[in-house]
Short mmCIF file of C-alpha atoms and ligand atoms in Angstrom, two decimals:
data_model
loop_
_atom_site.label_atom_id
_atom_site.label_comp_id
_atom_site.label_asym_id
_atom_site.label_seq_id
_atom_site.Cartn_x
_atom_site.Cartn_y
_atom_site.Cartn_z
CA UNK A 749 93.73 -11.60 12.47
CA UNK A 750 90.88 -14.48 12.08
CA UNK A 751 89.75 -14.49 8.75
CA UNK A 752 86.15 -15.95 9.11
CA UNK A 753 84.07 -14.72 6.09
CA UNK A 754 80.19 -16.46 5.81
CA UNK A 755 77.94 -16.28 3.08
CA UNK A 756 74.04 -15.28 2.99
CA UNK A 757 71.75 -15.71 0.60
CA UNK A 758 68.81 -17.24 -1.07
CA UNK A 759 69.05 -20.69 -2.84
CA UNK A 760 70.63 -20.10 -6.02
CA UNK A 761 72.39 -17.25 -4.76
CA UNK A 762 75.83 -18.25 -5.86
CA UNK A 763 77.46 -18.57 -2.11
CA UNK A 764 79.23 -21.81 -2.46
CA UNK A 765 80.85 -20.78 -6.20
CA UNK A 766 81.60 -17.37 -4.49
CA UNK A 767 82.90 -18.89 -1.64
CA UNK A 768 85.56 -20.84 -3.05
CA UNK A 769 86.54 -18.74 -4.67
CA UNK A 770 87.53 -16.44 -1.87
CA UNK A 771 88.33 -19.02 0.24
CA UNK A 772 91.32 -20.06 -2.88
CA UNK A 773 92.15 -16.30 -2.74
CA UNK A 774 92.87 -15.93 0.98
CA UNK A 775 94.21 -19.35 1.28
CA UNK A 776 91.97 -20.18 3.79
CA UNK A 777 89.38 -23.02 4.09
CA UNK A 778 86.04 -23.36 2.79
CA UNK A 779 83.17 -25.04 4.39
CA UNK A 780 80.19 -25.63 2.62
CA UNK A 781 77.30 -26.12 5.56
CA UNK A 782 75.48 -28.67 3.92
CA UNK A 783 77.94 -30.96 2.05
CA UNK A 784 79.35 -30.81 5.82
CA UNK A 785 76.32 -31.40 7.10
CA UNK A 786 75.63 -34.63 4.74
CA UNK A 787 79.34 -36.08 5.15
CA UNK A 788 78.43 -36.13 9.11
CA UNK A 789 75.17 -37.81 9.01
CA UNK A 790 75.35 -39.82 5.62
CA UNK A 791 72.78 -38.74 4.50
CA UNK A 792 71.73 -36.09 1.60
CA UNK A 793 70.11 -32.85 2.39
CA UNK A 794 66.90 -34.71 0.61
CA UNK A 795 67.22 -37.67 2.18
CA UNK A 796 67.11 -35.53 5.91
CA UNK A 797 63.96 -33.62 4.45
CA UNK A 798 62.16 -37.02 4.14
CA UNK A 799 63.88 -39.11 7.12
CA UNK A 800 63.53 -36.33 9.89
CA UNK A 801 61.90 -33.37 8.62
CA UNK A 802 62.54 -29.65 8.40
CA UNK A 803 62.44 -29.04 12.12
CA UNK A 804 64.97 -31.36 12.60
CA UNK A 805 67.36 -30.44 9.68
CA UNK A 806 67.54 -27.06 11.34
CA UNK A 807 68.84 -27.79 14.37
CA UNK A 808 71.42 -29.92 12.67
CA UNK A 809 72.15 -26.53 11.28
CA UNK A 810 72.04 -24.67 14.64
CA UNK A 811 74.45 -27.16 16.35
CA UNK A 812 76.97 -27.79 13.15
CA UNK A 813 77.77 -23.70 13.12
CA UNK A 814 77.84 -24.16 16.93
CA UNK A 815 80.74 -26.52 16.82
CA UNK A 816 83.07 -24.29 14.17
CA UNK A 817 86.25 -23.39 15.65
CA UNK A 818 86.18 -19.75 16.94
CA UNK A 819 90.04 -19.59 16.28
CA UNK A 820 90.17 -20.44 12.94
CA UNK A 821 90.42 -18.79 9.62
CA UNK A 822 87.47 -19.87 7.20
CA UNK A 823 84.89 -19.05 4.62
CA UNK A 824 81.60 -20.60 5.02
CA UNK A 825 78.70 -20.80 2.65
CA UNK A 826 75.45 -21.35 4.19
CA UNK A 827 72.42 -23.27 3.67
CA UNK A 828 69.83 -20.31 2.44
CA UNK A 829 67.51 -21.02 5.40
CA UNK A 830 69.93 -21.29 8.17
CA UNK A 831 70.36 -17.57 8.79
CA UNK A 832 66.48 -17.64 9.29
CA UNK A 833 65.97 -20.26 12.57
CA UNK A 834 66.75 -20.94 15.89
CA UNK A 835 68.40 -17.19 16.15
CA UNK A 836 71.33 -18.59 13.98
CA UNK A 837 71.65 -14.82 12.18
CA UNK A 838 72.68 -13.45 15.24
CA UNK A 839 74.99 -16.65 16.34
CA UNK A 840 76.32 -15.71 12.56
CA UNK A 841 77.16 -12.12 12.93
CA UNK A 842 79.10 -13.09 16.09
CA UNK A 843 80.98 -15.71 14.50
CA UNK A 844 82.30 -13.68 11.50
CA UNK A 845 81.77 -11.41 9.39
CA UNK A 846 78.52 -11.99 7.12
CA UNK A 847 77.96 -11.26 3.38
CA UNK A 848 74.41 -11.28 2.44
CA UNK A 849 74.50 -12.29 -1.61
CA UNK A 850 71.17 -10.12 -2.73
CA UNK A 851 69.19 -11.37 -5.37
CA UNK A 852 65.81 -10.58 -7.01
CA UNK A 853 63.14 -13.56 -7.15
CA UNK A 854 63.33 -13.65 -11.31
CA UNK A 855 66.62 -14.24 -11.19
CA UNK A 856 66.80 -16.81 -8.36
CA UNK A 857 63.49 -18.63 -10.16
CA UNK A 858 65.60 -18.84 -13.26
CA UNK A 859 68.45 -20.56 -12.03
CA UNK A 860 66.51 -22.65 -9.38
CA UNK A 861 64.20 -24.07 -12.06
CA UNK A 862 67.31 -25.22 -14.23
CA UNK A 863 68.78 -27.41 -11.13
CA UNK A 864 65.81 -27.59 -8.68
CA UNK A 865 65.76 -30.88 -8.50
CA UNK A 866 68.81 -31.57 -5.45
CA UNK A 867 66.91 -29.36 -3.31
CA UNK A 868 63.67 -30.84 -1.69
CA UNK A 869 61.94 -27.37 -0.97
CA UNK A 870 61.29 -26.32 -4.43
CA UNK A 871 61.22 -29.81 -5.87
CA UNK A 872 58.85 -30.22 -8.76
CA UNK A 873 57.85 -26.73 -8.82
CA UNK A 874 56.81 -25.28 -12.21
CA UNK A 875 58.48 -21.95 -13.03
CA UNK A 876 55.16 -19.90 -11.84
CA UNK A 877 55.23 -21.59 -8.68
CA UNK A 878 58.76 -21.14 -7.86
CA UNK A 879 58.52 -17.38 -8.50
CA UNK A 880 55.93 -17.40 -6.17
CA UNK A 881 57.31 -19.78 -3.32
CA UNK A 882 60.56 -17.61 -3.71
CA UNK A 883 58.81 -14.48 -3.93
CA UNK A 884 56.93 -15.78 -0.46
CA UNK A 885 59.47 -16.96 1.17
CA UNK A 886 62.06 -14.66 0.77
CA UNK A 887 59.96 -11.51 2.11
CA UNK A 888 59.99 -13.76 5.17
CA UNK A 889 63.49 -14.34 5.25
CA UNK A 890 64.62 -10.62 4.20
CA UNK A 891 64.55 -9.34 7.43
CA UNK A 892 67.30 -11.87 9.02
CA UNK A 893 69.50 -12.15 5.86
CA UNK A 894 69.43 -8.02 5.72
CA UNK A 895 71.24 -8.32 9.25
CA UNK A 896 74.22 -8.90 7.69
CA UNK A 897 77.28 -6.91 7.92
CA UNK A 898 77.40 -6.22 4.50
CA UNK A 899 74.71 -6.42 1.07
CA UNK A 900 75.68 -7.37 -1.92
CA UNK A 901 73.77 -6.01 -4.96
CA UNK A 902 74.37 -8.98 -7.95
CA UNK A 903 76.68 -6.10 -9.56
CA UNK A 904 79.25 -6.68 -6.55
CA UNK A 905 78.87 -10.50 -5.81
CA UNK A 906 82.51 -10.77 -7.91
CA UNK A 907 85.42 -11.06 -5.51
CA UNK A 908 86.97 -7.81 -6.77
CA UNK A 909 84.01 -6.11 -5.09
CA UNK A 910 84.26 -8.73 -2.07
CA UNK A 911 87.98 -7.65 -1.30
CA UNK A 912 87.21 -3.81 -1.71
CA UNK A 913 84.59 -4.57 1.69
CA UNK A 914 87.06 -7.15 3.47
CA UNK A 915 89.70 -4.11 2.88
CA UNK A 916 87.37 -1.84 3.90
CA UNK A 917 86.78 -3.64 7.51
CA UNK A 918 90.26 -4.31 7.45
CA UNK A 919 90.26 -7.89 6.55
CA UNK A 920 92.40 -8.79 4.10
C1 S3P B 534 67.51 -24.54 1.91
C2 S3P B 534 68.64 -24.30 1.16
C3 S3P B 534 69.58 -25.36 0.78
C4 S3P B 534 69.54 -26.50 1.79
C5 S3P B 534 68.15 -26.98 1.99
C6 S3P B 534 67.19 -25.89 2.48
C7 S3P B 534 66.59 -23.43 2.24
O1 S3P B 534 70.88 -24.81 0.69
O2 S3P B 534 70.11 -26.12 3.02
O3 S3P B 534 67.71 -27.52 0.78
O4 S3P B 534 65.78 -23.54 3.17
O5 S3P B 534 66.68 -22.37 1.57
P1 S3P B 534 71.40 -23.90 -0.57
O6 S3P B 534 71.06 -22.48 -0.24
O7 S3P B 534 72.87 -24.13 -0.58
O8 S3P B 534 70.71 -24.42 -1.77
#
């Protein structure tokens, strides 16, 4: 059975702590999309932002989940706006099996305006403004993160509640 669990979510959602965590459970390995995606080009996600733009950085996306290994057991956190260009939430759901980490805007604003700073979309952002850049972006973005296979209410997104669903589809 191929293990190949990939997390969903917002920016400050929690998917790469979450998804180490399983990964260290099921003894599998965890890929982190953009630390992956900054190893291969040298660069940092910021430093993409600036050197070739938005546009670009998402096909980097596109073709980095295009080049995972079909036959291979892994858990993979993704960059929060991957799910949400270049059809990747439907490239996602056929790769594996995808976890959509739920979160409410005053939350995510909370966390996001402690350590904004590494990510260049909500950089320098005052706490109003991030509630309401989250607040429009994500009502764009619902409707391809709510594809997932499964939603996670921040109540569940613990992995006791993660290996009651991977039981549940017969996963683990
Ligand atoms: C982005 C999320 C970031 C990173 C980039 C763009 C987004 O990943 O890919 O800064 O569009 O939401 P995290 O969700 O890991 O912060």
């Amino acid at each position: 059975m191929m293990q190949k669990i990939i997390l969903i979510g917002y920016m400050g959602s929690g998917k790469t702590t979450l998804g180490k965590k399983i990964s260290e459970l099921l003894s599998i390995p965890f890929i982190d999309s953009d630390f992956e995606i900054e190893k291969i080009t040298k660069n940092s996600i910021s430093e993409l932002f600036e050197k070739i733009g938005e546009s670009s950085f998402r096909n980097l996306e596109t073709e980095f989940i295009e080049k995972l290994d079909f036959n291979s057991h892994f858990v993979l956190s993704t960059g929060g706006g991957m799910p949400c260009f270049n059809d990747n939430m439907e490239f996602l759901n056929k790769l594996g099996f995808t976890i959509y980490l739920k979160n409410s805007s005053d939350v995510l604003a909370e966390r996001l305006f402690l350590e904004g700073e590494k990510r260049p979309l909500i950089l320098g952002k005052s706490k109003a403004e991030l509630i309401k850049y989250i607040d429009d972006t994500i009502s764009i973005r619902e409707k391809y993160y709510s594809k997932s296979r499964v939603i996670l209410s921040p109540e569940n997104q613990n992995i006791e509640s993660i290996l009651i669903e991977l039981k549940n589809f017969k996963l683990y």
